[in-house]
Coordinates of C-alpha atoms in Angstrom, one line a residue:
Chain A
M1 CA -8.8 23.0 1.7
I2 CA -9.4 22.6 -1.7
D3 CA -6.4 20.7 -2.7
L4 CA -7.3 18.2 0.3
L5 CA -11.0 18.1 -1.1
V6 CA -9.6 17.0 -4.4
I7 CA -7.2 14.0 -2.9
S8 CA -9.8 13.0 -0.4
P9 CA -11.2 10.3 -2.3
I10 CA -7.6 8.7 -2.6
L11 CA -6.6 9.6 1.1
V12 CA -9.5 8.4 2.9
P13 CA -9.6 4.6 1.3
L14 CA -6.0 4.8 1.8
L15 CA -5.8 5.5 5.5
T16 CA -8.7 2.8 5.7
L17 CA -6.9 0.1 4.0
I18 CA -3.8 0.6 6.3
V19 CA -6.0 0.6 9.6
C20 CA -7.6 -2.7 8.4
L21 CA -4.0 -4.2 7.6
I22 CA -3.5 -3.7 11.7
P23 CA -3.5 -7.2 12.9
R24 CA -6.0 -8.6 15.5
I25 CA -8.8 -6.2 14.9
S26 CA -12.2 -7.9 15.5
A27 CA -14.5 -8.5 12.9
K28 CA -17.0 -6.4 14.6
T29 CA -14.6 -3.3 15.0
S30 CA -13.5 -3.6 11.4
D31 CA -17.2 -3.6 10.2
A32 CA -17.3 -0.2 12.3
I33 CA -14.1 1.3 10.7
S34 CA -15.2 0.3 7.1
L35 CA -18.8 1.6 7.4
T36 CA -17.6 4.8 8.8
S37 CA -14.9 5.4 6.5
A38 CA -17.4 4.8 3.5
G39 CA -19.7 7.2 4.9
V40 CA -16.8 10.0 5.5
L41 CA -15.8 9.2 1.8
L42 CA -19.6 9.7 0.6
A43 CA -19.5 12.9 2.5
C44 CA -16.0 13.9 0.9
V45 CA -17.4 13.2 -2.5
S46 CA -20.6 15.0 -2.0
W47 CA -18.9 18.0 -0.9
L48 CA -16.4 17.7 -4.1
L49 CA -19.4 17.4 -6.2
I50 CA -21.0 20.4 -4.8
T51 CA -17.9 22.5 -5.0
V52 CA -17.2 21.6 -8.7
V53 CA -20.6 22.1 -9.6
S54 CA -20.7 25.5 -8.3
H55 CA -17.0 26.5 -9.0
G56 CA -15.9 24.4 -12.1
T57 CA -13.2 21.9 -12.8
L58 CA -10.7 21.6 -9.8
T59 CA -7.4 20.4 -10.2
L60 CA -4.4 19.3 -7.8
R61 CA -0.7 19.5 -9.0
A62 CA 1.0 16.6 -7.0
G63 CA 4.2 17.6 -5.4
G64 CA 3.8 21.0 -6.9
W65 CA 4.9 20.2 -10.1
A66 CA 3.5 22.2 -13.0
P67 CA 2.0 20.0 -15.9
P68 CA 3.2 18.7 -17.9
F69 CA 6.0 17.4 -15.7
G70 CA 4.1 16.5 -12.5
I71 CA 1.0 14.5 -12.0
V72 CA -2.2 16.2 -12.0
L73 CA -5.3 15.2 -10.2
V74 CA -8.2 16.7 -12.2
A75 CA -11.8 16.8 -10.9
D76 CA -14.5 17.7 -13.7
T77 CA -18.1 16.9 -13.5
L78 CA -17.8 13.7 -14.8
S79 CA -15.0 12.8 -12.3
A80 CA -17.1 14.2 -9.6
L81 CA -20.5 12.3 -10.5
M82 CA -18.6 9.1 -11.0
L83 CA -16.8 9.4 -7.6
W84 CA -20.1 10.1 -6.0
I85 CA -22.0 7.1 -7.4
S86 CA -19.4 5.0 -6.4
A87 CA -18.6 5.9 -3.0
F88 CA -22.3 5.5 -2.6
V89 CA -22.5 2.0 -4.2
A90 CA -19.5 1.0 -2.1
F91 CA -21.5 2.6 1.3
V92 CA -24.5 0.4 0.6
V93 CA -22.7 -2.6 -0.3
L94 CA -21.1 -2.4 3.2
I95 CA -24.4 -1.9 4.8
Y96 CA -25.5 -5.0 3.1
G97 CA -22.7 -6.7 4.7
V98 CA -19.9 -8.7 3.2
R99 CA -20.6 -11.4 5.6
S100 CA -24.3 -12.0 4.4
G101 CA -25.8 -14.9 2.5
P102 CA -23.6 -18.1 1.9
D103 CA -20.5 -16.1 2.7
A104 CA -21.3 -15.9 6.7
L105 CA -18.9 -18.4 7.4
S106 CA -15.8 -16.7 6.3
P107 CA -13.5 -16.4 9.5
G108 CA -12.7 -13.5 11.2
H109 CA -9.2 -12.6 10.0
L110 CA -10.0 -12.9 6.3
H111 CA -13.2 -10.3 7.3
V112 CA -10.7 -7.7 8.2
L113 CA -8.7 -8.3 5.0
I114 CA -11.7 -8.1 3.0
H115 CA -12.8 -4.8 4.4
G116 CA -9.2 -3.6 3.5
L117 CA -9.7 -4.9 0.2
I118 CA -12.8 -3.1 -0.5
H119 CA -11.3 -0.1 0.5
G120 CA -8.3 -0.8 -1.7
L121 CA -10.3 -1.3 -4.6
M122 CA -12.0 1.8 -4.0
L123 CA -8.7 3.7 -3.8
G124 CA -7.9 2.5 -7.4
V125 CA -11.4 3.3 -8.8
N126 CA -11.2 6.7 -7.2
G127 CA -7.7 7.3 -8.6
S128 CA -8.6 6.3 -12.0
F129 CA -11.4 8.7 -12.1
L130 CA -9.4 11.8 -10.5
T131 CA -6.0 11.3 -12.5
G132 CA -5.2 13.3 -15.4
D133 CA -2.1 11.5 -16.5
L134 CA -1.9 8.4 -18.6
F135 CA 0.5 6.2 -16.7
N136 CA -0.7 7.3 -13.5
L137 CA -4.1 5.7 -14.9
Y138 CA -2.3 2.7 -15.5
V139 CA -1.1 2.6 -12.1
W140 CA -4.7 3.4 -10.3
F141 CA -6.0 0.4 -12.8
E142 CA -3.3 -2.0 -11.3
V143 CA -4.1 -1.1 -7.7
M144 CA -7.8 -1.8 -8.5
L145 CA -7.1 -5.1 -10.2
I146 CA -5.1 -6.4 -7.8
S147 CA -7.4 -5.8 -4.9
S148 CA -10.1 -7.4 -7.2
F149 CA -7.9 -10.5 -8.1
I150 CA -7.9 -11.2 -4.2
L151 CA -11.7 -10.4 -3.7
M152 CA -12.6 -12.7 -6.2
V153 CA -10.7 -15.6 -5.4
R154 CA -10.2 -15.0 -1.7
E155 CA -12.2 -18.0 -0.4
G156 CA -10.1 -20.2 -2.5
H157 CA -13.0 -22.5 -3.5
H158 CA -12.3 -24.7 -6.6
S159 CA -15.3 -23.5 -8.2
Q160 CA -13.7 -19.6 -8.0
L161 CA -10.1 -20.4 -9.0
P162 CA -10.7 -21.1 -12.8
G163 CA -12.9 -18.1 -13.4
G164 CA -10.4 -16.0 -11.2
L165 CA -7.5 -17.1 -13.4
T166 CA -9.3 -16.1 -16.4
Y167 CA -10.1 -12.8 -15.0
V168 CA -6.6 -12.3 -14.0
L169 CA -5.0 -13.6 -17.1
L170 CA -7.1 -11.3 -19.4
N171 CA -6.2 -8.2 -17.5
L172 CA -2.7 -8.6 -17.4
L173 CA -2.9 -9.1 -21.1
A174 CA -5.2 -5.8 -21.6
S175 CA -2.6 -4.0 -19.0
A176 CA 0.3 -5.1 -21.3
L177 CA -1.7 -3.5 -24.1
F178 CA -2.4 -0.4 -22.5
L179 CA 1.2 0.1 -21.3
S180 CA 2.4 -0.6 -25.0
G181 CA 0.0 1.9 -26.1
A182 CA 1.1 4.4 -23.5
G183 CA 4.7 4.0 -24.4
L184 CA 4.3 4.3 -28.0
I185 CA 2.4 7.8 -27.5
Y186 CA 5.0 9.0 -25.2
G187 CA 7.9 8.0 -27.5
K188 CA 6.4 10.1 -30.0
L189 CA 4.8 13.0 -27.7
G190 CA 7.4 13.2 -24.8
T191 CA 4.3 13.3 -22.2
L192 CA 1.9 11.6 -20.4
N193 CA -0.4 14.5 -19.2
L194 CA -3.7 13.9 -20.9
A195 CA -4.5 17.6 -21.6
D196 CA -1.0 18.4 -22.7
M197 CA -1.1 15.3 -25.3
A198 CA -4.4 16.5 -26.5
A199 CA -2.9 20.1 -27.0
K200 CA 0.0 18.3 -28.9
L201 CA -2.1 15.7 -30.8
G202 CA -4.2 18.5 -32.0
A203 CA -1.2 20.5 -33.3
L204 CA 0.8 17.3 -34.7
Q205 CA -2.5 15.8 -37.0
D206 CA -0.8 12.6 -37.7
P207 CA -3.7 9.8 -37.6
D208 CA -1.4 6.9 -38.0
L209 CA 0.1 7.6 -34.5
V210 CA -3.2 8.3 -33.0
N211 CA -4.6 5.0 -34.8
T212 CA -2.1 2.7 -33.6
S213 CA -1.7 4.0 -29.9
G214 CA -5.5 4.4 -29.6
A215 CA -6.2 1.2 -31.0
L216 CA -4.0 -0.4 -28.4
I217 CA -5.5 1.5 -25.4
F218 CA -8.9 0.9 -27.0
V219 CA -8.3 -2.9 -27.0
A220 CA -7.0 -2.2 -23.4
F221 CA -9.9 -0.5 -22.0
A222 CA -12.5 -2.5 -24.0
A223 CA -11.0 -5.8 -22.3
K224 CA -11.7 -4.2 -18.9
A225 CA -15.1 -2.6 -20.1
A226 CA -15.9 -6.1 -21.2
L227 CA -16.5 -5.1 -25.0
F228 CA -17.2 -8.0 -27.5
P229 CA -14.8 -9.8 -28.4
F230 CA -12.8 -9.3 -25.1
H231 CA -16.0 -10.1 -22.8
F232 CA -15.5 -13.7 -22.3
W233 CA -13.7 -13.4 -18.8
L234 CA -16.8 -11.5 -17.1
P235 CA -19.7 -14.3 -17.2
A236 CA -16.8 -16.7 -16.1
S237 CA -15.9 -14.9 -13.4
Y238 CA -18.3 -12.4 -11.7
H239 CA -21.0 -15.0 -10.4
R240 CA -18.2 -16.8 -8.3
A241 CA -17.6 -14.2 -6.0
A242 CA -19.5 -13.6 -3.1
P243 CA -22.8 -11.4 -3.5
A244 CA -21.8 -8.2 -2.1
I245 CA -18.5 -8.1 -3.8
S246 CA -19.9 -9.3 -7.0
A247 CA -22.3 -6.6 -6.4
L248 CA -19.4 -3.9 -6.2
F249 CA -17.7 -5.4 -9.2
A250 CA -21.1 -5.2 -11.3
G251 CA -21.7 -1.8 -10.3
L252 CA -17.9 -0.5 -10.6
L253 CA -15.3 -2.2 -12.5
T254 CA -16.5 -2.4 -15.9
K255 CA -17.7 1.1 -15.7
V256 CA -14.2 2.5 -14.8
G257 CA -13.3 1.0 -18.2
V258 CA -16.2 2.9 -19.6
Y259 CA -15.0 5.9 -17.9
A260 CA -11.7 5.7 -18.9
L261 CA -12.7 5.3 -22.6
L262 CA -15.1 8.2 -22.4
R263 CA -12.0 10.4 -21.1
L264 CA -9.4 9.3 -23.4
F265 CA -11.5 8.8 -26.5
T266 CA -13.1 12.3 -26.1
L267 CA -10.1 14.0 -25.0
V268 CA -6.9 12.5 -26.7
F269 CA -7.9 9.9 -29.6
T270 CA -10.7 12.0 -31.0
P271 CA -12.0 11.9 -34.4
A272 CA -10.7 15.6 -34.8
N273 CA -7.1 14.2 -33.9
G274 CA -7.9 11.5 -36.5
F275 CA -9.1 8.6 -34.5
S276 CA -11.8 6.5 -36.5
T277 CA -14.9 5.4 -34.1
T278 CA -17.0 3.4 -36.6
L279 CA -15.4 0.5 -35.4
I280 CA -16.3 0.9 -31.8
L281 CA -19.9 1.5 -33.2
Y282 CA -19.9 -2.0 -34.6
L283 CA -18.2 -3.6 -31.8
S284 CA -20.9 -2.0 -29.4
M285 CA -23.8 -3.3 -31.3
A286 CA -22.1 -6.7 -31.5
T287 CA -21.8 -6.5 -27.7
M288 CA -25.4 -5.5 -26.9
I289 CA -26.6 -8.4 -29.2
L290 CA -24.4 -11.1 -27.7
G291 CA -24.5 -10.2 -24.2
V292 CA -28.3 -10.2 -23.9
L293 CA -28.5 -13.5 -25.8
G294 CA -26.5 -14.7 -23.5
A295 CA -28.5 -13.9 -20.8
V296 CA -31.3 -15.4 -22.3
A297 CA -29.6 -18.5 -22.0
Q298 CA -29.1 -18.5 -18.5
Y299 CA -30.4 -19.8 -15.6
H300 CA -27.7 -19.0 -12.8
I301 CA -29.2 -15.7 -11.5
R302 CA -26.0 -13.8 -11.1
R303 CA -24.5 -15.0 -14.3
L304 CA -27.7 -14.2 -16.0
L305 CA -27.0 -10.6 -14.5
A306 CA -23.3 -10.6 -15.6
F307 CA -24.3 -11.2 -19.2
H308 CA -26.7 -8.1 -18.8
I309 CA -23.8 -6.1 -17.7
I310 CA -21.9 -6.7 -21.0
S311 CA -25.3 -5.9 -22.9
Q312 CA -25.4 -2.7 -21.0
I313 CA -21.8 -1.9 -21.8
G314 CA -22.3 -2.3 -25.4
Y315 CA -25.1 0.8 -25.3
M316 CA -22.6 3.2 -23.6
T317 CA -19.9 2.8 -25.9
A318 CA -22.2 3.1 -28.6
G319 CA -22.8 6.4 -27.3
L320 CA -19.4 7.2 -27.1
A321 CA -19.0 6.1 -30.8
L322 CA -22.3 8.1 -31.9
G323 CA -20.3 11.4 -30.6
G324 CA -21.6 14.7 -30.1
E325 CA -23.0 16.6 -26.6
L326 CA -26.2 14.8 -26.4
A327 CA -24.9 11.0 -27.3
L328 CA -22.4 11.7 -24.3
T329 CA -25.3 13.0 -22.0
A330 CA -27.0 9.9 -22.7
V331 CA -24.1 8.0 -22.0
I332 CA -23.2 9.7 -18.6
F333 CA -26.8 9.2 -17.5
Y334 CA -26.6 5.6 -18.6
V335 CA -23.7 5.0 -16.8
L336 CA -24.8 6.6 -13.6
H337 CA -28.4 4.8 -14.1
H338 CA -26.8 1.3 -14.8
I339 CA -24.4 1.2 -11.7
A340 CA -27.4 1.9 -9.2
V341 CA -29.7 -0.6 -11.0
K342 CA -27.1 -3.3 -11.5
S343 CA -25.8 -3.2 -8.2
T344 CA -29.2 -3.3 -6.9
L345 CA -30.1 -6.5 -9.1
F346 CA -26.7 -8.4 -7.8
L347 CA -27.9 -7.7 -4.2
V348 CA -31.3 -9.2 -4.6
G349 CA -29.6 -12.0 -6.4
G350 CA -27.4 -12.7 -3.6
V351 CA -30.6 -12.5 -1.2
L352 CA -32.5 -14.9 -3.3
E353 CA -29.5 -17.4 -3.3
A354 CA -29.3 -17.1 0.3
R355 CA -33.0 -17.7 1.0
T356 CA -33.0 -20.7 -1.2
G357 CA -29.5 -22.1 -0.8
S358 CA -29.3 -22.2 -4.7
P359 CA -28.3 -19.7 -7.5
D360 CA -30.6 -21.6 -10.1
I361 CA -33.7 -19.6 -10.7
R362 CA -35.6 -22.8 -11.5
H363 CA -35.1 -24.0 -7.7
H364 CA -36.3 -20.5 -6.7
G365 CA -40.1 -19.5 -6.4
G366 CA -43.0 -18.0 -4.3
F367 CA -41.1 -14.8 -3.1
Y368 CA -43.8 -12.5 -4.4
Q369 CA -45.9 -14.0 -2.0
S370 CA -43.5 -14.5 1.1
S371 CA -41.3 -11.5 0.6
P372 CA -43.3 -8.6 -1.3
L373 CA -40.2 -6.3 -0.3
L374 CA -37.6 -8.2 -2.1
A375 CA -40.1 -8.4 -5.0
L376 CA -40.5 -4.5 -5.2
C377 CA -36.6 -4.2 -4.7
F378 CA -36.5 -6.7 -8.2
L379 CA -39.0 -5.2 -10.1
I380 CA -37.9 -1.6 -9.6
P381 CA -34.4 -2.0 -11.0
A382 CA -35.3 -5.2 -13.4
F383 CA -38.0 -2.4 -15.1
S384 CA -35.5 0.1 -15.1
L385 CA -33.2 -2.0 -16.8
G386 CA -35.6 -3.1 -19.5
G387 CA -36.2 0.6 -20.1
I388 CA -40.0 0.9 -18.6
P389 CA -41.1 4.7 -18.5
P390 CA -41.1 6.6 -16.4
L391 CA -37.9 4.5 -14.8
S392 CA -34.3 5.9 -15.5
G393 CA -33.6 3.2 -18.1
F394 CA -36.2 4.7 -20.2
W395 CA -34.5 8.5 -20.1
A396 CA -31.3 6.8 -20.7
K397 CA -32.4 4.8 -23.6
L398 CA -34.4 7.6 -25.1
N399 CA -31.7 10.2 -25.2
L400 CA -29.6 7.5 -26.9
L401 CA -31.8 6.5 -29.3
Q402 CA -32.3 10.4 -30.1
A403 CA -28.8 10.8 -30.5
G404 CA -28.7 7.8 -32.8
I405 CA -31.6 9.5 -35.0
E406 CA -29.9 12.9 -35.0
T407 CA -26.8 11.1 -36.4
G408 CA -28.9 8.8 -38.8
R409 CA -27.3 5.3 -37.4
W410 CA -30.7 3.4 -38.3
L411 CA -28.8 0.0 -37.9
F412 CA -27.9 1.0 -34.1
I413 CA -31.2 2.3 -33.5
A414 CA -32.8 -1.3 -34.6
T415 CA -30.2 -3.2 -32.4
A416 CA -30.8 -1.0 -29.4
L417 CA -34.8 -1.4 -29.8
I418 CA -34.5 -5.3 -30.3
V419 CA -32.0 -5.7 -27.5
G420 CA -34.4 -3.5 -25.3
I421 CA -37.2 -6.1 -25.9
L422 CA -34.9 -9.0 -25.2
T423 CA -33.5 -7.3 -21.8
L424 CA -37.3 -6.9 -20.6
F425 CA -37.9 -10.8 -21.7
S426 CA -34.8 -12.1 -19.6
M427 CA -35.8 -10.1 -16.6
I428 CA -39.3 -11.5 -16.9
K429 CA -37.6 -14.7 -16.8
I430 CA -36.3 -14.2 -13.3
W431 CA -39.5 -12.7 -12.4
N432 CA -41.3 -15.9 -13.3
E433 CA -39.2 -18.3 -11.8
S434 CA -38.0 -16.6 -8.8
F435 CA -41.3 -14.5 -7.7
W436 CA -44.1 -15.4 -9.4
K437 CA -44.1 -19.3 -9.9
A438 CA -45.1 -21.7 -6.9
P439 CA -42.1 -22.3 -4.0
A440 CA -40.0 -25.0 -5.3
S441 CA -40.0 -28.2 -3.1
D442 CA -36.3 -29.0 -3.6
H443 CA -33.8 -27.3 -2.2
P444 CA -30.4 -28.3 -2.9
R445 CA -28.7 -26.8 0.2
P446 CA -30.1 -25.2 3.3
A447 CA -31.4 -21.8 3.3
T448 CA -29.9 -19.2 5.5
N449 CA -31.5 -16.2 7.1
T450 CA -30.5 -12.8 5.7
G451 CA -31.8 -10.6 8.2
G452 CA -32.7 -7.0 7.9
R453 CA -29.6 -5.1 6.9
P454 CA -29.9 -6.5 3.3
F455 CA -32.9 -4.5 2.6
L456 CA -31.7 -1.5 4.0
A457 CA -29.2 -1.7 1.4
M458 CA -31.4 -2.7 -1.5
L459 CA -34.0 -0.1 -0.8
S460 CA -31.5 2.8 -0.7
L461 CA -30.2 1.8 -4.1
C462 CA -34.0 1.5 -5.2
G463 CA -34.3 5.1 -3.8
L464 CA -31.5 6.2 -5.7
T465 CA -32.9 4.6 -8.8
L466 CA -36.0 6.3 -8.2
V467 CA -34.1 9.7 -8.0
F468 CA -32.7 9.3 -11.2
S469 CA -36.2 8.3 -12.6
L470 CA -38.4 10.9 -11.2
G471 CA -35.5 13.8 -10.8
G472 CA -34.2 12.9 -14.2
A473 CA -34.1 16.5 -15.4
F474 CA -32.0 17.2 -12.4
V475 CA -29.4 14.2 -13.1
F476 CA -30.0 15.1 -17.0
R477 CA -28.5 18.7 -16.3
L478 CA -25.5 17.3 -14.4
A479 CA -24.9 14.7 -17.3
Q480 CA -25.3 17.6 -19.9
R481 CA -22.9 19.6 -17.9
A482 CA -20.4 17.0 -17.5
A483 CA -21.1 16.0 -21.3
G484 CA -20.4 19.3 -22.5
E485 CA -17.0 19.5 -20.9
L486 CA -16.2 16.2 -22.6
A487 CA -17.5 17.7 -26.1
D488 CA -15.6 20.9 -25.8
P489 CA -12.3 20.0 -24.1
S490 CA -10.8 23.5 -23.9
G491 CA -12.2 24.3 -20.4
Y492 CA -10.2 20.9 -19.5
L493 CA -7.1 21.9 -21.2
D494 CA -7.3 25.3 -19.6
A495 CA -7.8 24.2 -15.8
V496 CA -5.0 21.3 -16.3
L497 CA -2.1 23.6 -18.4
K498 CA -2.9 27.0 -17.0
G499 CA -4.0 26.1 -13.4
G500 CA -7.8 26.5 -12.8
T501 CA -7.0 25.8 -8.8
L502 CA -9.3 28.2 -6.7
Chain B
M1 CA 21.5 -0.9 -32.4
T2 CA 17.9 0.6 -32.3
T3 CA 16.8 -1.6 -35.3
A4 CA 18.3 -4.5 -33.1
L5 CA 16.2 -3.5 -30.1
A6 CA 13.6 -2.9 -32.2
I7 CA 13.8 -6.5 -33.8
L8 CA 14.2 -8.2 -30.3
I9 CA 11.3 -6.4 -29.0
G10 CA 9.0 -7.7 -31.7
L11 CA 10.6 -11.4 -31.5
L12 CA 9.6 -11.2 -27.4
F13 CA 6.0 -9.9 -28.3
A14 CA 6.0 -12.9 -31.4
A15 CA 7.2 -15.4 -28.4
A16 CA 4.6 -14.1 -26.0
T17 CA 1.5 -14.2 -28.5
Y18 CA 2.6 -17.9 -29.7
C19 CA 2.8 -19.0 -26.1
L20 CA -0.3 -17.1 -25.2
L21 CA -2.3 -18.9 -27.8
R22 CA -1.3 -22.6 -26.7
R23 CA -3.7 -24.6 -24.6
N24 CA -1.0 -25.6 -22.1
L25 CA -1.6 -23.5 -19.2
M26 CA 2.1 -23.3 -17.9
R27 CA 2.7 -21.8 -21.8
V28 CA 0.2 -19.2 -21.1
L29 CA 1.4 -18.1 -18.1
I30 CA 5.3 -17.9 -19.6
G31 CA 3.4 -16.0 -22.7
I32 CA 2.1 -13.7 -19.9
L33 CA 5.5 -12.9 -18.5
L34 CA 7.5 -12.7 -21.8
L35 CA 4.8 -10.1 -22.9
G36 CA 5.6 -8.3 -19.8
H37 CA 9.1 -8.2 -20.5
A38 CA 8.5 -7.2 -24.3
V39 CA 6.4 -4.1 -23.1
N40 CA 8.9 -3.0 -20.7
L41 CA 11.3 -2.9 -23.4
L42 CA 9.0 -1.3 -25.5
L43 CA 8.5 1.4 -22.8
M44 CA 12.1 1.7 -22.6
S45 CA 13.1 2.3 -26.2
A46 CA 10.9 5.3 -25.6
S47 CA 13.8 7.0 -24.4
A48 CA 16.2 6.1 -27.0
P49 CA 18.6 4.5 -24.4
L50 CA 21.0 3.1 -27.0
T51 CA 21.8 6.6 -29.2
R52 CA 21.8 9.0 -26.1
A53 CA 24.1 9.6 -23.0
P54 CA 23.0 7.9 -19.6
A55 CA 20.5 9.8 -17.8
I56 CA 22.8 10.7 -15.0
L57 CA 23.6 14.4 -14.3
G58 CA 27.2 15.5 -14.9
A59 CA 30.0 16.5 -12.4
D60 CA 28.5 20.3 -12.2
G61 CA 25.0 19.0 -11.2
K62 CA 23.8 19.9 -14.8
P63 CA 22.2 17.2 -17.4
I64 CA 24.8 16.8 -20.1
P65 CA 23.7 17.6 -23.7
G66 CA 22.3 14.4 -25.5
M67 CA 21.0 12.8 -22.3
A68 CA 18.3 10.1 -22.6
D69 CA 15.1 10.9 -21.4
A70 CA 14.8 9.6 -17.6
L71 CA 11.3 9.5 -17.4
P72 CA 10.5 6.2 -19.4
Q73 CA 13.0 4.7 -17.1
A74 CA 11.3 5.7 -14.2
L75 CA 8.0 4.2 -15.7
V76 CA 9.6 1.0 -16.6
L77 CA 10.6 0.5 -12.9
T78 CA 7.2 1.0 -11.8
A79 CA 5.9 -1.2 -14.4
I80 CA 8.5 -3.8 -13.5
V81 CA 7.5 -3.6 -9.5
I82 CA 3.8 -4.3 -10.6
G83 CA 4.4 -6.7 -13.1
F84 CA 6.5 -8.6 -10.6
G85 CA 3.4 -8.4 -7.9
L86 CA 1.0 -9.4 -10.6
S87 CA 3.3 -12.3 -12.0
V88 CA 3.8 -13.7 -8.4
F89 CA 0.1 -13.8 -7.7
T90 CA -0.8 -15.2 -10.8
L91 CA 1.7 -18.1 -10.7
V92 CA 0.4 -18.9 -7.1
L93 CA -3.2 -18.8 -8.3
A94 CA -2.4 -21.1 -11.2
R95 CA -0.7 -23.4 -8.7
S96 CA -4.0 -23.8 -6.8
C97 CA -5.7 -24.4 -9.8
F98 CA -3.0 -27.0 -10.8
Q99 CA -3.6 -28.7 -7.2
G100 CA -7.3 -28.4 -7.1
K101 CA -8.5 -30.0 -10.0
A102 CA -5.3 -30.7 -11.9
I103 CA -6.1 -28.6 -14.8
D104 CA -3.4 -27.6 -17.0
D105 CA -5.9 -26.9 -20.2
V106 CA -7.0 -23.7 -21.0
H107 CA -10.1 -25.1 -22.3
D108 CA -10.8 -26.9 -18.9
L109 CA -11.1 -23.3 -17.3
G110 CA -14.5 -22.9 -18.7
K111 CA -15.9 -26.4 -18.2
E112 CA -17.2 -26.0 -14.6
D113 CA -19.4 -23.1 -15.8
S114 CA -22.7 -24.7 -16.0
P115 CA -24.7 -23.4 -12.9

């Protein structure tokens, strides 16, 4: 039963993907199947989260092969939290509807395929969160990427293709680097099991090996997480996808990269094993600054938000570089908060684009008056992102700054504060242009009505942000538990190598 | 022989890097394909295939002493399959780009980006 629970986040999307490949399903049926499956997935991962919190780390040995030989799936607190938030975002995005907005014209057969691909994406995302094997992680990443490639360019508009090609090429390059790193470290250690690698590297104490393969793998995941200087693909491509899809991408894809960094660089390539994290800190600070400066210069709403993702990724990896339990707690809290907030903002952006027929915020206006609910759905995540108390972004930033003060990284603190102000500034820019000023008279394209489902989706994500804000202590304790497991990996090693299954 | 393999892998990486740094889109694609081959060979070299016996069980069903590690070969097979699928997809995507706007310069990929 426990085995089934651990593998359910992989099984549910896989089955849905197969069902969606059956020809001649009507668009309505596929909607229902897809939404039901996302609901089942959410229920499964909620149960998994509860079980992990009450019983500790769960493991599943695929095919009964004992580690380090077989592939092992590990659900610790961090994995369970990430699984839960991604299932929630996927469910909400499906409520929003992949057909809403300018996307409404996509033909029926394509529509079924899109649902299949979204579940294919979830398959890869969930697999990446669960796996305890380096090569298996590569495979799950590829599952996730191939789904995202097709979702990114599926309409085949000429506006989508160049950005899509950039995205594909950069990701192929990153995958190749990841594979080289994995090959090098396998050649030396003879194992791919993360826990076994950690144990062997700890005994070996060979900084040269750790730094070469670690650097290759770091660059690979930094490219997937859009860290400076590997971030250029993100603002070129994300805003070209349909609004619901880009909300899913914005919430999940880069954060899977951050998760992989968190997992590998606290377990395998640690400072204790000889890996140097100073460079990560400086790259993170550059990412924070350049991301937000890019955002300040933009007028395309979802492109502006895409630049914010980059800037916020910098905060997360900076926390990883600071190290220590407090910083890791802050990072995990930050990731959870960021996924909820960013997905909401992209959905709001999608509704604004659909209502006005233009992605350019200079053509928007008057939404504070005409749609106060939409304004509320924007204000909560925007203020949270800007770090206004008592919203979740404030707690995330506060903890990160505390960790910075404890480690005495004053340059990081200054950067974080300045970037926070600029973030708020660009959020206010959207507020002024889209919501506050008088409605613009010239609409380049006819507006489409969006209906009520988007609002249900946006309000549930806003609700989640409010839970993170007001129930911050509870979420913080969960994050602290996850960070404790990362900071002291002996529990993880025991669970994987000695078999911590119930 | 191992040195020759190392040099070959190095040459492939160098060629791939050179192609990836070109502006011509077709060369970038060739670079990505070459990079895939270089990485596959690198993975393969983790099992020291040239100095050890082939990874095949003996007549008695037991491993031969000094047999090469079979796992990297399995990994390479997986990587080749994934790489093949992705390469085909990338080529089709690039072809659509060529046809739509006649883009053959990497710098043109970013030109349409103003809102």
